[in-house]
Coordinates of C-alpha atoms in Angstrom, one line a residue:
X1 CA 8.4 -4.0 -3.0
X2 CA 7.9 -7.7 -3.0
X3 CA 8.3 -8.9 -7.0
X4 CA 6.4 -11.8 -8.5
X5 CA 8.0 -14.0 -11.0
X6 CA 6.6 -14.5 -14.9
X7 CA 4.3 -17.4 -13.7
X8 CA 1.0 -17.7 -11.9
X9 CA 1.8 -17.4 -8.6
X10 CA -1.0 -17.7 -5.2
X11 CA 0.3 -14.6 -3.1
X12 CA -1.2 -14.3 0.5
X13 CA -0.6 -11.1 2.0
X14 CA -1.3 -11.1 6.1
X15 CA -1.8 -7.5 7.6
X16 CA -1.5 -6.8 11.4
X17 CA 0.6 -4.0 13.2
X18 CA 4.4 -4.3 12.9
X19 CA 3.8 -7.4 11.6
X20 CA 2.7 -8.2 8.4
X21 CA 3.9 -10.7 6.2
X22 CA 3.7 -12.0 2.7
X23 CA 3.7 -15.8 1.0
X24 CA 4.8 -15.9 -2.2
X25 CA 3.6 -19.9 -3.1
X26 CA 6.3 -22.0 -1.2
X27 CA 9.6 -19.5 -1.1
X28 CA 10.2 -18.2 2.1
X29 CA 7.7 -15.8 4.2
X30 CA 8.5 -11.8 3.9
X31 CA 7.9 -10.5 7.2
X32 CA 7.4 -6.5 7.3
X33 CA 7.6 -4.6 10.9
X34 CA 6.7 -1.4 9.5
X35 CA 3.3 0.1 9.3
X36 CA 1.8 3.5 7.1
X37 CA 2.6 5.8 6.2
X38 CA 5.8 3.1 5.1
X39 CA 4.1 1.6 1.7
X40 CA 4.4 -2.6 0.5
X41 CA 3.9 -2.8 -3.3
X42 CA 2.9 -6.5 -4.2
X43 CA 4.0 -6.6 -7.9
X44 CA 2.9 -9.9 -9.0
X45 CA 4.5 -9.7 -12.1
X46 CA 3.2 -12.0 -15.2
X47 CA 0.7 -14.9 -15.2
X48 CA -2.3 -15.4 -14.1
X49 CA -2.1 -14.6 -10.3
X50 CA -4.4 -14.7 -7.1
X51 CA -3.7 -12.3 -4.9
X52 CA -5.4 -12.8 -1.3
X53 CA -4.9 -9.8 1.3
X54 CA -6.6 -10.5 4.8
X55 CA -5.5 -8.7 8.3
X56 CA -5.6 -5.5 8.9
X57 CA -2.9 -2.2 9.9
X58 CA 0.6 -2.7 8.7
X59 CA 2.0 -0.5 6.0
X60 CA 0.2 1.1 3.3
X61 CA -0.1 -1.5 0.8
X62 CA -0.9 -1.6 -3.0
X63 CA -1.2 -4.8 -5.5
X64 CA -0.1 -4.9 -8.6
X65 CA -1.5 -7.2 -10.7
X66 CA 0.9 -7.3 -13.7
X67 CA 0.2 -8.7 -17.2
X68 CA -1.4 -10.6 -19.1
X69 CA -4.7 -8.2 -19.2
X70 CA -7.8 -10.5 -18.3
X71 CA -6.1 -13.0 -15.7
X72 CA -5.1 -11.6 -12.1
X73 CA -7.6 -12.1 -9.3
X74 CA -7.9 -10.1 -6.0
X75 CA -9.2 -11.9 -2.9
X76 CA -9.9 -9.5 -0.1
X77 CA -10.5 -12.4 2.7
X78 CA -12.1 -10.5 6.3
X79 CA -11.0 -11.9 9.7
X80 CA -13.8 -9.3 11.2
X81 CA -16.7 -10.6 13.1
X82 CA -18.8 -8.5 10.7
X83 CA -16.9 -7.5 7.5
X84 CA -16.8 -4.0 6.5
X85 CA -16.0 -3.6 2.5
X86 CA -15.7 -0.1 0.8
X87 CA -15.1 -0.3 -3.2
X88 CA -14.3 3.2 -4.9
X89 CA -13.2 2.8 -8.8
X90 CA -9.8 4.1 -9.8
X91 CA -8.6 6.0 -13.2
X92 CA -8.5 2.6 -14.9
X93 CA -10.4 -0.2 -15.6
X94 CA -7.9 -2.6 -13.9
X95 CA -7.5 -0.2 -10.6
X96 CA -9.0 1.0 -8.0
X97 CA -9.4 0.9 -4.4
X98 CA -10.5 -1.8 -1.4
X99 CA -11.1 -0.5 2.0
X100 CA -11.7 -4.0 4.6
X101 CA -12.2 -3.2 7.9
X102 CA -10.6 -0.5 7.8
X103 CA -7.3 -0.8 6.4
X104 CA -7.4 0.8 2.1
X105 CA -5.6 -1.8 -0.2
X106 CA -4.9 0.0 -3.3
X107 CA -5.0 -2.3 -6.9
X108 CA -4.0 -2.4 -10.1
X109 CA -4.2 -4.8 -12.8
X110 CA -6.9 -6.4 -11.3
X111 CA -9.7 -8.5 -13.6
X112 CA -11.7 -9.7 -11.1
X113 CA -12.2 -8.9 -7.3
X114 CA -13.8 -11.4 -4.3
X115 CA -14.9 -9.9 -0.9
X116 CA -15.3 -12.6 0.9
X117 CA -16.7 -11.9 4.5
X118 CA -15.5 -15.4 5.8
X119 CA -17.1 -17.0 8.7
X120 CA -17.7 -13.6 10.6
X121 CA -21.0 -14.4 12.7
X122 CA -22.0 -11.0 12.3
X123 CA -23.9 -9.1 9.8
X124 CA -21.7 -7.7 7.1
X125 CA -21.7 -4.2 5.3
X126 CA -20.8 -3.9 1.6
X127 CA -20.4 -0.6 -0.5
X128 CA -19.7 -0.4 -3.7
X129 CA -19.3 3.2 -6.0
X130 CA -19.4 3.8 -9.9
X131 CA -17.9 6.2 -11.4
X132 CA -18.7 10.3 -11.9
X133 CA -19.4 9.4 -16.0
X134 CA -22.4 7.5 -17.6
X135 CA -22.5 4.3 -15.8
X136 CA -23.9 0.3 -17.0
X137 CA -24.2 -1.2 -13.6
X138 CA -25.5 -5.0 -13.0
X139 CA -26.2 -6.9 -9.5
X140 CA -26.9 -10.6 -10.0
X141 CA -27.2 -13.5 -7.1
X142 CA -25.2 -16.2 -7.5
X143 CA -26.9 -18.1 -3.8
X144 CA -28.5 -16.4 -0.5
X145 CA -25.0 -15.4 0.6
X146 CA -23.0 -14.6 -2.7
X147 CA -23.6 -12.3 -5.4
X148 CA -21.5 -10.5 -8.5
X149 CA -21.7 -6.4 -9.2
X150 CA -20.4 -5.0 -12.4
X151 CA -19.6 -1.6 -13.2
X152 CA -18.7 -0.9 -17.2
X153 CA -15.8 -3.1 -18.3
X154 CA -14.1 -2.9 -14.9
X155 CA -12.6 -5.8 -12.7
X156 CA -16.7 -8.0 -11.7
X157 CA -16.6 -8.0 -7.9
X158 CA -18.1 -11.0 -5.9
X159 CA -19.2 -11.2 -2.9
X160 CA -19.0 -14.6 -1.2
X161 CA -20.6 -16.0 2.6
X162 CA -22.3 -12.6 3.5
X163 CA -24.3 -13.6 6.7
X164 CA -27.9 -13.2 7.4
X165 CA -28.9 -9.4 7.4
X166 CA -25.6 -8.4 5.6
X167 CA -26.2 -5.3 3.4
X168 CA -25.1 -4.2 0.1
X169 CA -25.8 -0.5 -1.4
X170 CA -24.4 0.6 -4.7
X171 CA -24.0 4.1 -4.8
X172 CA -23.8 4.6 -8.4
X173 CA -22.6 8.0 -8.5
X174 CA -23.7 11.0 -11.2
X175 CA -24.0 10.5 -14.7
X176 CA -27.1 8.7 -16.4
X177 CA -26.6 5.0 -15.3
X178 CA -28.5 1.8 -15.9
X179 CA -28.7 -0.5 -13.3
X180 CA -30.0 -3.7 -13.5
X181 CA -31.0 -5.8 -10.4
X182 CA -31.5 -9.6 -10.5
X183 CA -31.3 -10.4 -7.0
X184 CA -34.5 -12.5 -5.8
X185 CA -32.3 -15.0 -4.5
X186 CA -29.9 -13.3 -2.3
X187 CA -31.7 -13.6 0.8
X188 CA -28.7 -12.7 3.2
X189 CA -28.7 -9.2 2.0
X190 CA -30.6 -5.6 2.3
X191 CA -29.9 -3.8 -0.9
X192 CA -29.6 -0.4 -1.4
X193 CA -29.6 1.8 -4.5
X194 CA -28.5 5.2 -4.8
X195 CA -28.7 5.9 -8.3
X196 CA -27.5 9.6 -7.7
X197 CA -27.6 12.8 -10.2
X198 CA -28.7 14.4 -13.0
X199 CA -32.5 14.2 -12.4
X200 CA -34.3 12.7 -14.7
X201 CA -32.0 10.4 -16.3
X202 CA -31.6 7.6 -13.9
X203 CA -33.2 4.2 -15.0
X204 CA -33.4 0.5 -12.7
X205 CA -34.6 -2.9 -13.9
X206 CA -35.5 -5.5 -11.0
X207 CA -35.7 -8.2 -12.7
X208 CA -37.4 -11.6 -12.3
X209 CA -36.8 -15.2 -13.3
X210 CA -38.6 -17.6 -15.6
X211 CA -40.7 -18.7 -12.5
X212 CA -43.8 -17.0 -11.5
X213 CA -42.5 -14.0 -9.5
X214 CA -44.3 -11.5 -6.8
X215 CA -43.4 -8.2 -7.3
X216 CA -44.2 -5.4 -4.6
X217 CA -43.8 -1.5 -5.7
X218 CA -43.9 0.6 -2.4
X219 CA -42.9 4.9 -3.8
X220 CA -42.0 7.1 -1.2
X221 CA -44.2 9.6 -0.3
X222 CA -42.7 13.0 -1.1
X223 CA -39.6 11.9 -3.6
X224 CA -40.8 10.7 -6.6
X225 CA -37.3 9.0 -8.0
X226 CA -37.2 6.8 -4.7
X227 CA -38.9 3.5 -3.3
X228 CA -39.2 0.4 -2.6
X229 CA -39.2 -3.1 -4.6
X230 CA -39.9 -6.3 -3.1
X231 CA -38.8 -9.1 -5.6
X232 CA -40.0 -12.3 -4.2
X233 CA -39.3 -11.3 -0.5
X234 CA -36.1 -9.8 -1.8
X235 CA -36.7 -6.5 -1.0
X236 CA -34.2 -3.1 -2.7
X237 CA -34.4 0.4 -1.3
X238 CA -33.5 3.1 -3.9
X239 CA -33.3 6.5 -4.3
X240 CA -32.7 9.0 -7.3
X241 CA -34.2 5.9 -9.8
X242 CA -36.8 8.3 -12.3
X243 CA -37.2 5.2 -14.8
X244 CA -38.0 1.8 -12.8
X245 CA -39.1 -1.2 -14.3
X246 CA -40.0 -4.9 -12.8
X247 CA -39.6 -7.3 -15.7
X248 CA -40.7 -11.0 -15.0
X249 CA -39.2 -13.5 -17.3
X250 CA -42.0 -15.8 -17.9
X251 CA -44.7 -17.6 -16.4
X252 CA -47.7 -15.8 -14.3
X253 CA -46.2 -13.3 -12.5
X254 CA -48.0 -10.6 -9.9
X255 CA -47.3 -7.0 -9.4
X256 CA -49.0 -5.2 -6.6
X257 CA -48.4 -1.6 -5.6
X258 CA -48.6 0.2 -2.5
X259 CA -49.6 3.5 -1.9
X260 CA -46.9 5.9 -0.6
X261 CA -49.1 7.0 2.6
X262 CA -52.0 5.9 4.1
X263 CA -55.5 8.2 3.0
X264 CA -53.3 9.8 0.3
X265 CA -54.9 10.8 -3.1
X266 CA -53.4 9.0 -6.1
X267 CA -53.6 8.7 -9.9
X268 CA -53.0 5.4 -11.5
X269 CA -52.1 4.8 -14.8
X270 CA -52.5 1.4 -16.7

């Protein structure tokens, strides 16, 4: 266990086989040979801490956050070409679970979460869970390559430098969850919805912006709860979704909607 002190303190922890180490500000590096199943416990302690944890292999390692409640960051920093991130939630608000590239970092009292896929040339994959209970789920774009999910009251996760063709999917999990998209400017990224079970009790918003927005509605052809909206060229693939609505926020906006196949018989309703 590597213990923090009572003030806010910028942790680094560097993962690699045999040799991992960790920087606690200026004091001297800890340098672990060990690898999993031997555990490292980061307790931060009090204050408002950053914790960054990049690498990969070593021992299994956990961060601790540490009082006060609303402070302590978690930077999960990927040295990968293409930057795999897996997000599952824990049993707490504050906890849960980062898998990057490969290697699980497990977290505790944890307000806020970065995956930052660096300067990786590659396209990046990003997947993100809720929770087995009635879900609130929001995506919003910060730019084309960052963006911030949040599930309940638990630690917002951003995502920062995603490269072109990087994908996120949020599998929201079951339970009847509300998920709200506003993502027309996130260009860098494919989204993906799965809004999971019960059926029938699913809803999605994609919403606009105050400008005039181009909405595109594509359903699939043989599952009614799943389809396709393309928000100003943003497009989101979701499945499960049995309430969907496109809200602009103002000015003339456009909706168009395909049909699910080619010479098929439909019904609209207006």
């Amino acid at each position: 266990t590597v213990q923090g002190s009572e003030a806010g303190e910028n942790i680094l922890v560097t993962r690699a086989a045999a040799a991992t180490t960790v920087d606690v500000d200026l004091f001297k590096r800890i340098q672990l040979s060990e690898d999993a199943p031997n555990a490292l416990i980061v307790a931060a302690g009090l204050g408002d801490d950053v914790i960054t944890v990049t690498g990969s292999g070593g021992p299994a390692l956990t961060v601790d956050g540490g009082a006060p409640s609303a402070s302590d960051t978690l930077i999960m920093l990927s040295a990968a070409a293409s930057a795999i991130f897996n997000v599952t939630p824990g049993t707490t608000n504050d906890s849960g679970n980062v898998a990057m590239d490969g290697s699980s970092t497990q977290f505790t009292g944890i307000e806020a979460v970065t995956l930052d896929a660096s300067l990786g040339a590659g396209a990046d994959t990003v997947t993100i869970a809720g929770t087995a209970g009635n879900d609130a789920i929001a995506v919003t774009d910060i730019d084309a390559d960052s963006l911030t999910v949040s599930v309940n009251a638990r630690a917002v996760i951003t995502v920062h430098n995603a490269t072109a063709a990087s994908s996120l999917t949020v599998n929201a999990g079951d339970g009847s969850d509300a998920i709200g998209l506003a993502v027309s400017g996130g260009d860098n990224y494919d989204l993906f919805l799965n809004a999971g079970g019960p059926a029938g009790s699913d809803s999605l918003v994609v919403q606009g912006t105050i400008l005039p927005d181009a909405f595109l509605y594509t359903p699939d052809a043989s599952v009614d709860a799943d389809g396709v909206v393309d928000i100003n060229g943003e497009q989101v693939t979701f499945t499960g979704a049995e309430n969907v609505t496109l809200a602009g926020l103002g000015d003339i906006d456009s909706v168009n909607a395909n049909q699910p196949s080619l010479l098929a018989a439909d019904d609209i309703l207006s």
